[in-house]
Coordinates of C-alpha atoms in Angstrom, one line a residue:
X1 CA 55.2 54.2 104.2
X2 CA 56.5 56.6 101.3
X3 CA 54.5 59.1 102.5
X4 CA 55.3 59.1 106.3
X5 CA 59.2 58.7 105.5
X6 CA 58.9 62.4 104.0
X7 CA 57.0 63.7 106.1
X8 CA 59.5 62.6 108.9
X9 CA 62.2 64.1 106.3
X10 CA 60.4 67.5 106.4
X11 CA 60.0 67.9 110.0
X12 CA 63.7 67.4 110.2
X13 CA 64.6 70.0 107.7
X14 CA 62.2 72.1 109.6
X15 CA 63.2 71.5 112.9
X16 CA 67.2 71.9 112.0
X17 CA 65.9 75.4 110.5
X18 CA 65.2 76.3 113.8
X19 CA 67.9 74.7 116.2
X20 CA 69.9 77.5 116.4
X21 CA 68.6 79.3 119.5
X22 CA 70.6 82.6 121.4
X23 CA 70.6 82.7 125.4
X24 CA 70.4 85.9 126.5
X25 CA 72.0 87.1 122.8
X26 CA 74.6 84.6 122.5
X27 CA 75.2 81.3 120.6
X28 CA 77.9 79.2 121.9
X29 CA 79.9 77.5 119.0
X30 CA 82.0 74.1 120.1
X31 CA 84.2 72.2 117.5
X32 CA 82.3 69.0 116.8
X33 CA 79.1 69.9 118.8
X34 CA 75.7 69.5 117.0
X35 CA 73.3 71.4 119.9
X36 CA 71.5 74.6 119.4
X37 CA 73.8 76.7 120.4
X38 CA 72.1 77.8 123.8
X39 CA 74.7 76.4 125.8
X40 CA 78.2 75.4 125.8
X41 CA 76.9 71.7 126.5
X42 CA 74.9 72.4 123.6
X43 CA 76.8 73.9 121.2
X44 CA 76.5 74.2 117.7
X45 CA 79.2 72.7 116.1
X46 CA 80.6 75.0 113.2
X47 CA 81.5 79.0 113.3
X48 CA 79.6 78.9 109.5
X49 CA 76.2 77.7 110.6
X50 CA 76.2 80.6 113.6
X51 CA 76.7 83.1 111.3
X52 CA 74.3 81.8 108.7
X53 CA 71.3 81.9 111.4
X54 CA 72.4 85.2 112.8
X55 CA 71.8 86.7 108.8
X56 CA 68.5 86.3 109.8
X57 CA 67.6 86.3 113.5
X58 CA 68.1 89.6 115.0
X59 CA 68.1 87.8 118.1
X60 CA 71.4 86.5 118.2
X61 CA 74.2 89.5 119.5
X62 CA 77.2 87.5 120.3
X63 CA 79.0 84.0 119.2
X64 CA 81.3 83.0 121.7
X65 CA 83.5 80.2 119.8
X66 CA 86.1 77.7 121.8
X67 CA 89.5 76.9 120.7
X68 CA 89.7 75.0 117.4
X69 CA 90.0 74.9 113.7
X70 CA 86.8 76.4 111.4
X71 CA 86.5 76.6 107.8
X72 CA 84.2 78.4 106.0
X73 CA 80.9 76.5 104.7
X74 CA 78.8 78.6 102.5
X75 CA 78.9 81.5 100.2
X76 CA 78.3 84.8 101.5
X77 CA 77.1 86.2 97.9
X78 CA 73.3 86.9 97.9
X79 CA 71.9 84.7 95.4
X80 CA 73.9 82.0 96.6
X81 CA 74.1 82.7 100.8
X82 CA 74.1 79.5 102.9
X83 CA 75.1 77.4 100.1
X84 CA 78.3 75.4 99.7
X85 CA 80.1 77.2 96.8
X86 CA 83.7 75.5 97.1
X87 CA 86.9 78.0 97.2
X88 CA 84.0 81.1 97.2
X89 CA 83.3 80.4 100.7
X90 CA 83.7 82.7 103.2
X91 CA 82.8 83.6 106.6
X92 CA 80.5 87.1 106.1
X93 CA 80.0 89.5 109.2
X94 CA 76.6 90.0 110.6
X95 CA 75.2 93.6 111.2
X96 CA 75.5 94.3 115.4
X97 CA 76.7 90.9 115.7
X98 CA 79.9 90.3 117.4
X99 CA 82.1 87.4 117.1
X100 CA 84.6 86.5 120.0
X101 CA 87.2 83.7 120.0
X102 CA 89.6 82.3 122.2
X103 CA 87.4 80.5 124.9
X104 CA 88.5 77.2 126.1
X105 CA 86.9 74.0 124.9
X106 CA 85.5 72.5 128.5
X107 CA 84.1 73.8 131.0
X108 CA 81.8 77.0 130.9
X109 CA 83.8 79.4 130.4
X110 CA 83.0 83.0 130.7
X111 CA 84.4 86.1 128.8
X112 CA 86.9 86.6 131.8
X113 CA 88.1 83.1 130.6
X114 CA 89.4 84.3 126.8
X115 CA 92.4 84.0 125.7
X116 CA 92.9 84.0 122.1
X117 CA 96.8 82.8 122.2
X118 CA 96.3 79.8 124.4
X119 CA 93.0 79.1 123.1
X120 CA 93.4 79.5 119.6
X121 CA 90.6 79.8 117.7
X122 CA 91.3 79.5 113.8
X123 CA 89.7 80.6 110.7
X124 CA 91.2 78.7 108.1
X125 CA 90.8 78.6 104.5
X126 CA 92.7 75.6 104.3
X127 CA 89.8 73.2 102.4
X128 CA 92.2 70.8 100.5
X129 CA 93.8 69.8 103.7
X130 CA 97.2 69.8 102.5
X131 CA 98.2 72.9 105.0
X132 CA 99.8 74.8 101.9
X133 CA 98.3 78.0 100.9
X134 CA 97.2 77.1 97.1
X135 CA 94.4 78.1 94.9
X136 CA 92.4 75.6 96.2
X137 CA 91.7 76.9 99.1
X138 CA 88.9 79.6 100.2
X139 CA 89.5 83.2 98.1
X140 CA 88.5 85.0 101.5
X141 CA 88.8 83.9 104.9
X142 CA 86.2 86.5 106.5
X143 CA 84.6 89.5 104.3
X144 CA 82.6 92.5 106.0
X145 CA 80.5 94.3 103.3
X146 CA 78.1 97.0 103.6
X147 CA 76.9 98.3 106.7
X148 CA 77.5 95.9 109.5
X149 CA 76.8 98.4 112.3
X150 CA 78.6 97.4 115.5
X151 CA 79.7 93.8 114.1
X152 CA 83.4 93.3 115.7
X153 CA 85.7 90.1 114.9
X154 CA 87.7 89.6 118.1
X155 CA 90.3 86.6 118.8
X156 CA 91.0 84.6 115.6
X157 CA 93.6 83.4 114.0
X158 CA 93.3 83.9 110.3
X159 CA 95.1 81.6 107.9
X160 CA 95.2 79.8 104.4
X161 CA 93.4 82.7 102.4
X162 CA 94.2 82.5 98.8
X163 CA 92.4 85.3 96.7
X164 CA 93.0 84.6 93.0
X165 CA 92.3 87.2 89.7
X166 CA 88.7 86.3 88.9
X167 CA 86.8 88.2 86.4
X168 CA 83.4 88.0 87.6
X169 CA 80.6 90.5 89.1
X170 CA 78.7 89.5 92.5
X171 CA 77.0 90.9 94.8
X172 CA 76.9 90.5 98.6
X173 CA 74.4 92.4 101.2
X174 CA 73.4 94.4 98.0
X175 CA 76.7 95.5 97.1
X176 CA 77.7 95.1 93.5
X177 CA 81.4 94.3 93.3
X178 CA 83.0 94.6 89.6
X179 CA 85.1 92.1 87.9
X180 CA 88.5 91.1 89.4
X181 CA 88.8 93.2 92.7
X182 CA 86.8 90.6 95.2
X183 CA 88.8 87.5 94.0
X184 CA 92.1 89.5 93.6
X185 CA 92.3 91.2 97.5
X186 CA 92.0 90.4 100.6
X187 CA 93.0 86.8 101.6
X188 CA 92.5 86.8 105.0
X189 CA 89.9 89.6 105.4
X190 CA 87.9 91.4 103.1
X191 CA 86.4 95.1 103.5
X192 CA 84.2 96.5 101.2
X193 CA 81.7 99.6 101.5
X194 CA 81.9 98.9 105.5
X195 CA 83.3 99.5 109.1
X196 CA 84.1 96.4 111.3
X197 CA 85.9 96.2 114.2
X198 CA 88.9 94.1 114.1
X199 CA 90.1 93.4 117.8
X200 CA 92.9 90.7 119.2
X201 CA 93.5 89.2 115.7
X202 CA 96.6 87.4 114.0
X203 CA 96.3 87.0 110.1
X204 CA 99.3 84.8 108.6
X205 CA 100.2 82.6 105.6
X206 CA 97.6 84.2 103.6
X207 CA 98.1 85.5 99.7
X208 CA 96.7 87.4 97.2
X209 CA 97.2 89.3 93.7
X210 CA 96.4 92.4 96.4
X211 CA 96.1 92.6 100.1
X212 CA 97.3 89.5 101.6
X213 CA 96.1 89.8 105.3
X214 CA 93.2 92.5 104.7
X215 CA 91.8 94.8 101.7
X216 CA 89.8 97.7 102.7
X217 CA 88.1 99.8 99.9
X218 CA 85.7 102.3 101.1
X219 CA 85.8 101.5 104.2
X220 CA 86.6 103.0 108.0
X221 CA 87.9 100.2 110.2
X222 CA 89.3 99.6 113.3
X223 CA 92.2 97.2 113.9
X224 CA 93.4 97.1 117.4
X225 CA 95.9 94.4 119.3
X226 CA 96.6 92.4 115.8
X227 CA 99.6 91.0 114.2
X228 CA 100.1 90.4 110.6
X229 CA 102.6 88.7 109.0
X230 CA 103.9 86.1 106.8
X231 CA 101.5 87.0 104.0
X232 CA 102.2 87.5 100.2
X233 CA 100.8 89.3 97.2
X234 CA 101.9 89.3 93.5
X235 CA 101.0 93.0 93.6
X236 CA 100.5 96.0 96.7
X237 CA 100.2 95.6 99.9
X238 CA 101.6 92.0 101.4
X239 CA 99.6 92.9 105.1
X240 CA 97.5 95.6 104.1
X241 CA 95.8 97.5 100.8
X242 CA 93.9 100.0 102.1
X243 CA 92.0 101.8 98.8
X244 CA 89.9 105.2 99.8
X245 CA 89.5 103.7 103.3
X246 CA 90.2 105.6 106.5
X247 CA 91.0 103.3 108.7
X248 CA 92.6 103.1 112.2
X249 CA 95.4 101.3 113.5
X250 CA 96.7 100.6 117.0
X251 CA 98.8 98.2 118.6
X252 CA 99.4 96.3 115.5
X253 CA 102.6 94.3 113.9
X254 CA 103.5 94.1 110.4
X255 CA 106.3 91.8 110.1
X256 CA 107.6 89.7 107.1
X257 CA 105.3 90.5 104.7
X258 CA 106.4 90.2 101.1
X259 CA 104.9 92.2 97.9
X260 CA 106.2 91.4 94.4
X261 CA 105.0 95.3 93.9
X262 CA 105.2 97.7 95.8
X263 CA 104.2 98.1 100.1
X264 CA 105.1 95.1 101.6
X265 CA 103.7 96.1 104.6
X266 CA 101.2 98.4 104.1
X267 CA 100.0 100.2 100.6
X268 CA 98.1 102.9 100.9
X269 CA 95.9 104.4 97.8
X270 CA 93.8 107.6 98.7
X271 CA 93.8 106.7 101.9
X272 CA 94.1 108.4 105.2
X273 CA 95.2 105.7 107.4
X274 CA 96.0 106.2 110.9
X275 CA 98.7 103.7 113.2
X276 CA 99.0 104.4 116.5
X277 CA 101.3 102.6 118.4
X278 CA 102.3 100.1 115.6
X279 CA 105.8 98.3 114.5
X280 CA 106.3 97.6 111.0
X281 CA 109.4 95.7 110.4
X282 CA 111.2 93.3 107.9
X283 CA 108.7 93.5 105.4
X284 CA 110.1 93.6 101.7
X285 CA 108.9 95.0 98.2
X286 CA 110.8 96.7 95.2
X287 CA 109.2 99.8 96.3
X288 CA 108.3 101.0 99.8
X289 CA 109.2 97.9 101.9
X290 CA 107.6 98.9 104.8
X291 CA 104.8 101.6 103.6
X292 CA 104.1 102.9 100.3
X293 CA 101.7 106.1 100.0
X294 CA 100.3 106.8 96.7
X295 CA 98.3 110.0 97.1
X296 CA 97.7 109.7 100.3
X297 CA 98.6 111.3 103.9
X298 CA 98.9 108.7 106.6
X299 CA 99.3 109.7 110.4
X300 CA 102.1 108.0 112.2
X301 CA 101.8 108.4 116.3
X302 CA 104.5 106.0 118.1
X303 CA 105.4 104.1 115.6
X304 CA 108.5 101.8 114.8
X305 CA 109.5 101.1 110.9
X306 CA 112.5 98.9 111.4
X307 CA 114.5 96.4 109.0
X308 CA 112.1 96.7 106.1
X309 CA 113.9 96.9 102.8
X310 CA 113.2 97.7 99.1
X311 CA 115.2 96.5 96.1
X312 CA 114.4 99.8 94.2
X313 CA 113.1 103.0 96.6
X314 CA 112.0 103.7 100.1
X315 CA 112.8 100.8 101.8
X316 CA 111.0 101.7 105.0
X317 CA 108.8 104.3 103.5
X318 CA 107.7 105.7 99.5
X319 CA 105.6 109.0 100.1
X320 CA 104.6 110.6 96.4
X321 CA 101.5 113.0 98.9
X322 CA 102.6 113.3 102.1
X323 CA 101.6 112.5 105.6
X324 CA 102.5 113.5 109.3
X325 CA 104.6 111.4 111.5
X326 CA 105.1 112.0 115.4
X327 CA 107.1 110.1 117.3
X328 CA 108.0 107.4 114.9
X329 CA 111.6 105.9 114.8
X330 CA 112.5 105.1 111.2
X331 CA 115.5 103.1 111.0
X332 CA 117.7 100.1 109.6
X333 CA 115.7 100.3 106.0
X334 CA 118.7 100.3 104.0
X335 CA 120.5 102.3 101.9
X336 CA 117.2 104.4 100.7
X337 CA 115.3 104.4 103.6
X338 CA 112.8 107.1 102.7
X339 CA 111.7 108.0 98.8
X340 CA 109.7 111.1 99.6
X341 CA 108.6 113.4 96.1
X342 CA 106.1 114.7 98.7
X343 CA 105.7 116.7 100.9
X344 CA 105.5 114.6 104.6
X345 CA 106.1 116.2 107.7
X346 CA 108.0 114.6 110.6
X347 CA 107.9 115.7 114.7
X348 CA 109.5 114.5 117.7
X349 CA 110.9 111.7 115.5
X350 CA 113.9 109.6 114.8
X351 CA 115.2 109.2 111.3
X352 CA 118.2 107.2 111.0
X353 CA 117.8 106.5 107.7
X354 CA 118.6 108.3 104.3
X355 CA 116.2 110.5 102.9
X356 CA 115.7 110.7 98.7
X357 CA 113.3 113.7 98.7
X358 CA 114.2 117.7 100.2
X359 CA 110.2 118.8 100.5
X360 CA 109.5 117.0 103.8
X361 CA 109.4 119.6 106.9
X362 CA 110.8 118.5 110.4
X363 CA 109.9 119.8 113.9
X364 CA 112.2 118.5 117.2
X365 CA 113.3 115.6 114.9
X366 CA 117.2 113.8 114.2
X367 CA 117.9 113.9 111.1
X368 CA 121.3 111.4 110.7
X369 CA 122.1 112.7 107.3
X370 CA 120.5 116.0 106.8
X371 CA 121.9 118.8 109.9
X372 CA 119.9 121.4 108.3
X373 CA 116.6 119.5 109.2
X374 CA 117.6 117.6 112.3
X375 CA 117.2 119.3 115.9
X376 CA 120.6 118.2 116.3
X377 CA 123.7 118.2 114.6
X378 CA 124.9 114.1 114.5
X379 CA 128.1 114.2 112.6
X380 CA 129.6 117.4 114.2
X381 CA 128.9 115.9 118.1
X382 CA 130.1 112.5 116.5
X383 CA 126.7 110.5 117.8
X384 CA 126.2 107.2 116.9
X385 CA 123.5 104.6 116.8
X386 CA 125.1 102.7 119.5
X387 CA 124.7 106.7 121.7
X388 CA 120.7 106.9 121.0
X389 CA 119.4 103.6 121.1
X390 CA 119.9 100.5 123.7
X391 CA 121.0 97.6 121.7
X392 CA 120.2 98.2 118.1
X393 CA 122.1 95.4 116.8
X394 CA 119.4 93.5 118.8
X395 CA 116.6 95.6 117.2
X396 CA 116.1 97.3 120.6
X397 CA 115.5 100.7 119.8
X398 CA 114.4 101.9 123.0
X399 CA 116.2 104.8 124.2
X400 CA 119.7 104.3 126.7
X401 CA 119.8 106.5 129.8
X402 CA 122.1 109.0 127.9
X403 CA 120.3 109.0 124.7
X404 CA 120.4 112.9 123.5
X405 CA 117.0 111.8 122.2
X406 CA 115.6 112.3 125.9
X407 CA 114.0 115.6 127.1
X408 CA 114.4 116.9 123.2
X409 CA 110.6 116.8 121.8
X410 CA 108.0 119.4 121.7
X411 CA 104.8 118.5 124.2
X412 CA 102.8 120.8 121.8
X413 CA 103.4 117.9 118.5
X414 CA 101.9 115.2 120.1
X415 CA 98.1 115.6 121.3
X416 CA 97.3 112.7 124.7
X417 CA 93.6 113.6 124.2
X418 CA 93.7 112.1 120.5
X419 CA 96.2 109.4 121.1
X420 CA 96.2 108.8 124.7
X421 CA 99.5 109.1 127.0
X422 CA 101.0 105.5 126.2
X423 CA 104.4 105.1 124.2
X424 CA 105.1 101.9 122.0
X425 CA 105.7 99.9 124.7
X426 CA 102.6 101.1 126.5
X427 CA 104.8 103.0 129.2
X428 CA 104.2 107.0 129.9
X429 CA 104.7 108.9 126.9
X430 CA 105.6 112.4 128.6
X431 CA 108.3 112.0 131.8
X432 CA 110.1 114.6 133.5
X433 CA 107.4 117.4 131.4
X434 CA 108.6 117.0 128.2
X435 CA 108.5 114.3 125.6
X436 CA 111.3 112.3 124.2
X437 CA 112.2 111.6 120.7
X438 CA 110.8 108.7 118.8
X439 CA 108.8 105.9 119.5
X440 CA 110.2 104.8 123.0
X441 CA 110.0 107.1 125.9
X442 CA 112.7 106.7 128.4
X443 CA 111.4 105.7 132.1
X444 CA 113.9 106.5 135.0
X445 CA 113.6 109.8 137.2
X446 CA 116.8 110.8 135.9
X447 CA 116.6 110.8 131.9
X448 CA 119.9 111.4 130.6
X449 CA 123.1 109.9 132.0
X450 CA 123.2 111.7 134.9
X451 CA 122.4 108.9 137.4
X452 CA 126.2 108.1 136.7
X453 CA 127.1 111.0 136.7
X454 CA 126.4 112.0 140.0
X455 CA 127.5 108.3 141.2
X456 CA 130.8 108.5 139.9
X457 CA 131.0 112.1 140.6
X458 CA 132.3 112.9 137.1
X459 CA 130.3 116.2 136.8
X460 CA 128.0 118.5 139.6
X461 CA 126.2 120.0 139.9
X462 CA 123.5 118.0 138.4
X463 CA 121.7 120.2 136.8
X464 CA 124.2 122.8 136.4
X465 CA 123.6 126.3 136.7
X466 CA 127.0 129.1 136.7
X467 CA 129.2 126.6 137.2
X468 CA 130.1 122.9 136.0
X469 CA 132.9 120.9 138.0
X470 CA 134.4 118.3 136.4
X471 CA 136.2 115.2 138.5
X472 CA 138.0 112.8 135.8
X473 CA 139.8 109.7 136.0
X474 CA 142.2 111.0 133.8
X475 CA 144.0 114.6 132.4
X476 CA 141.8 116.0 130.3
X477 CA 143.1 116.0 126.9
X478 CA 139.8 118.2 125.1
X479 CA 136.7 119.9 126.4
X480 CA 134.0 120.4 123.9
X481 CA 130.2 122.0 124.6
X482 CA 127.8 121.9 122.1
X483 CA 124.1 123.1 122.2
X484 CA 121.6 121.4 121.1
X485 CA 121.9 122.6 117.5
X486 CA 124.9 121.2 117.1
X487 CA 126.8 124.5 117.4
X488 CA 130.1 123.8 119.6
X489 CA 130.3 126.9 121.8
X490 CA 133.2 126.1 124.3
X491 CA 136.6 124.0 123.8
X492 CA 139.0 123.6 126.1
X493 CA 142.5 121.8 125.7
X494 CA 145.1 120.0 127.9
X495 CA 142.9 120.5 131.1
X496 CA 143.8 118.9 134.4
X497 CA 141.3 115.6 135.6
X498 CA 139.6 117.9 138.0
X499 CA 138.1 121.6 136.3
X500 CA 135.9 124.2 136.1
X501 CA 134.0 125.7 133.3
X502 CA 132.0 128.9 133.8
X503 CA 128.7 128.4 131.9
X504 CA 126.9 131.8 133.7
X505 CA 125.9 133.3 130.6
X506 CA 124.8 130.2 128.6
X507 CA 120.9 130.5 128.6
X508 CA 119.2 127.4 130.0
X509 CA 118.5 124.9 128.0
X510 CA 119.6 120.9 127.0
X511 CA 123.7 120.9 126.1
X512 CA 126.4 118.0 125.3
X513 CA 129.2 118.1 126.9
X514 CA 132.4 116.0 125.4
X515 CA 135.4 115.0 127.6
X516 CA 138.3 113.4 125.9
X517 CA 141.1 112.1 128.1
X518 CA 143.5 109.2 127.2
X519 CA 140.7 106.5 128.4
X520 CA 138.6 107.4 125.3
X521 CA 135.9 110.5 124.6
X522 CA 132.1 110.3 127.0
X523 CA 129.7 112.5 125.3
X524 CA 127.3 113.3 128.2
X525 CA 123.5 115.2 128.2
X526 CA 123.1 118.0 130.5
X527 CA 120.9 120.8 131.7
X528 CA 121.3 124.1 132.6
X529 CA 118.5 125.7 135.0

């Protein structure tokens, strides 16, 4: 009887050695399953085992996993892979295998079914239960190490990480990794001597010494669609520590992140990270609230760095390199906005912030403090915030129909075969020919205030050419014209509500024309043709 019961014991061990089974490439994962996998109706029941059989069968492609919570089961170190190794657990990409979340829980649902914000799918390192992020809980959340070819992460949220200072040496998919830097980075995501694909993500309430939402060393990622925010580190980089990495960036949030260091968003080191179409706001550190650059040269394309603050320097960004930045709005980042002993270089941007550093360059850029470097002057046409921006009480920095920002960029500074023809808010980045300033593009036909304009027959013609007529409600106490340098080039006093300036030898070109009467002073855009 002895005999048969282990024998029976054996064929079981064998048999659950083999359950795991891929239809046409895919394993279908279901919270609280305990199938093969071939099949939504026979799931298998945790993200960890999936992953565990797909280190070994090529076979399996894809894991499709429905809505639910899933914590990590085994260690991903090499001498200890597949086995339970408490807070060192952690889920470890598969090479060519890619990972999707989001899909409902009944049904069989398809891929045209995702959706990873009603369906949330979560990865939490969360193993004492007790919903607090503490030591006890998993040191990384997901880790991609060495080559993992095609292997993508797509549709997760990523929580309860908890990376601690542990000296000790491992080694995982035969990369040795010295004492203290796995345990100390990365809480949600860990990137190490690898590229992964990180699509449709949201990493929050993680920690770490370094790194709360992802460390990359090494490393040439992709992170599309993701937000990340509400993590904390001890040291650099409360969403991001990105460490000889070139990695890419697009349609991503960094929001309320918090380092006790230095780059509460984002700290780069050697790197040459790239953010397209990204808003990094009300993230806080001592130094570089928003971004801090140690020796290396970011590029900025559409970007927002709003409301980030730093109790020391550079509140949205510290540069000690450089870096180039087109189209980014820099703004609200307190009283030291930008620490720059480099050498960055700004174009078709918006900074509305002041500057600590003289060596950074600017192309078609506003400057609020600095005329010598800003496309326009800002004090001498007496433009506000409340002029350029919509509501930026409300943090709406999208542009207002009269914004001199519109119409002011250079086409040739920003390239829509390298970073397509989308602004921030995924609208047309070039309308009416030439590109706007900063990360919004303005929409409407008309984009100045000339739609108004016309309506209330203030000024026409509309565009103007030897001629501009003026029909106020009121006597006209002061004319002023100013190009766009800020350079006033006509003033005209005590004028009647309805008159005429001659502007026939004015080349063409963008101007600002100021009309003072007792109702209160309009500073209006206009172009001569």
């Amino acid at each position: 009887m002895k005999k048969i019961s282990i024998l029976l014991l054996l064929i079981c061990v064998y048999h659950f050695a083999q359950t795991i089974t891929p239809t046409s490439g895919v394993v279908y994962v279901k919270k609280g399953s305990a199938g093969n996998g071939s099949s939504w109706s026979n799931a298998v029941g945790e993200l960890a085992d999936a992953l565990k059989a797909a280190k070994t069968n090529q076979n399996i492609q894809e894991v499709w996993v429905s809505k639910g919570t899933y914590k990590p089961m085994y260690s991903p170190e090499d001498n200890n892979f597949g086995i339970a190794y408490g807070t060192r657990n952690g889920f470890l990409m598969v090479n060519n295998v890619k990972v999707y979340g989001g899909f409902p829980d009944s049904g069989t649902p398809t891929m045209n079914d995702r959706n990873f914000l009603t369906n949330e799918t979560i990865l939490s390192g969360d193993l004492d239960n007790n919903g607090i992020t503490n030591i006890n809980d998993a040191q990384h959340i997901v880790l991609s190490v060495g080559n993992v070819g095609t292997a993508l992460l797509d549709g997760f949220t990523i929580t309860h990480g908890k990376s601690i200072n542990t000296a000790i040496n491992i080694t995982i998919n035969s990369n040795n990794i010295t004492s203290g830097t796995i345990y100390s980075s990365g809480g949600g995501i860990f990137i190490y001597n690898s590229s992964v694909s990180l699509n449709n993500l949201i990493l929050t309430n993680n920690a770490a010494q370094s790194g709360g939402g992802i460390f990359t060393q090494n490393s040439s990622s992709v992170i599309n669609n993701t937000k990340i925010s509400n993590n904390t580190v001890a040291s650099l980089g409360g969403a991001i520590l990105a460490v000889y990495s070139s990695n890419i960036l697009k349609n991503v949030s960094i929001s309320n992140n918090i380092a006790d260091a230095s780059g509460g968003g984002i700290f780069n080191n050697n790197s040459y990270t790239t953010a397209i179409n990204t808003v990094i706001q009300n993230n806080s550190a001592p130094y570089g609230g928003g971004v801090y650059n140690h020796s290396s040269q970011p590029t900025f394309v559409n970007v927002l760095i709003a409301n980030n603050s730093a109790t020391s320097a550079g509140g949205g960004i510290y540069n000690n390199l450089g870096g180039n930045y087109y189209n980014t709005t820099l703004i609200n980042n307190g009283n030291n906005g930008i620490y720059d002993s480099g050498t960055s270089k700004w174009y078709n941007s918006i900074i509305w912030d002041f500057v600590n550093g003289s060596n950074y360059t600017t192309a078609t850029t506003i400057v609020r403090d600095v005329p010598s470097k800003s496309v326009i002057n800002i004090t001498q046409l007496g433009i506000s915030i409340n002029d350029i921006f919509n509501n930026p009480s409300a943090n709406d920095f999208t542009l207002k129909s009269n914004s001199q920002a519109i119409n002011l960029g250079n086409n040739e500074y920003f390239d829509t075969a390298i970073y397509g023809n989308s602004d921030l808010a995924g609208h047309n980045r070039i309308v009416n020919a030439r590109i706007d300033l900063g990360a919004y593009e303005f929409q409407q036909t008309l984009a100045t205030h000339e739609t108004d304009v016309i309506e209330k027959k203030l000024l026409y013609p509309i565009p103007f050419n030897e001629v501009i007529n003026i029909n106020s409600p009121a006597n006209i106490q002061r004319l002023e014209l100013y190009n766009m340098a800020g350079q006033m080039i006509l003033i005209k006093k005590d004028q009647p509500s309805k008159t005429t300036i001659s502007t026939s030898e004015l080349p063409t070109g963008m101007y600002i024309l100021k009309i003072t009467t007792r109702l209160g002073t309009k500073s209006i855009k206009i172009n001569k043709i």
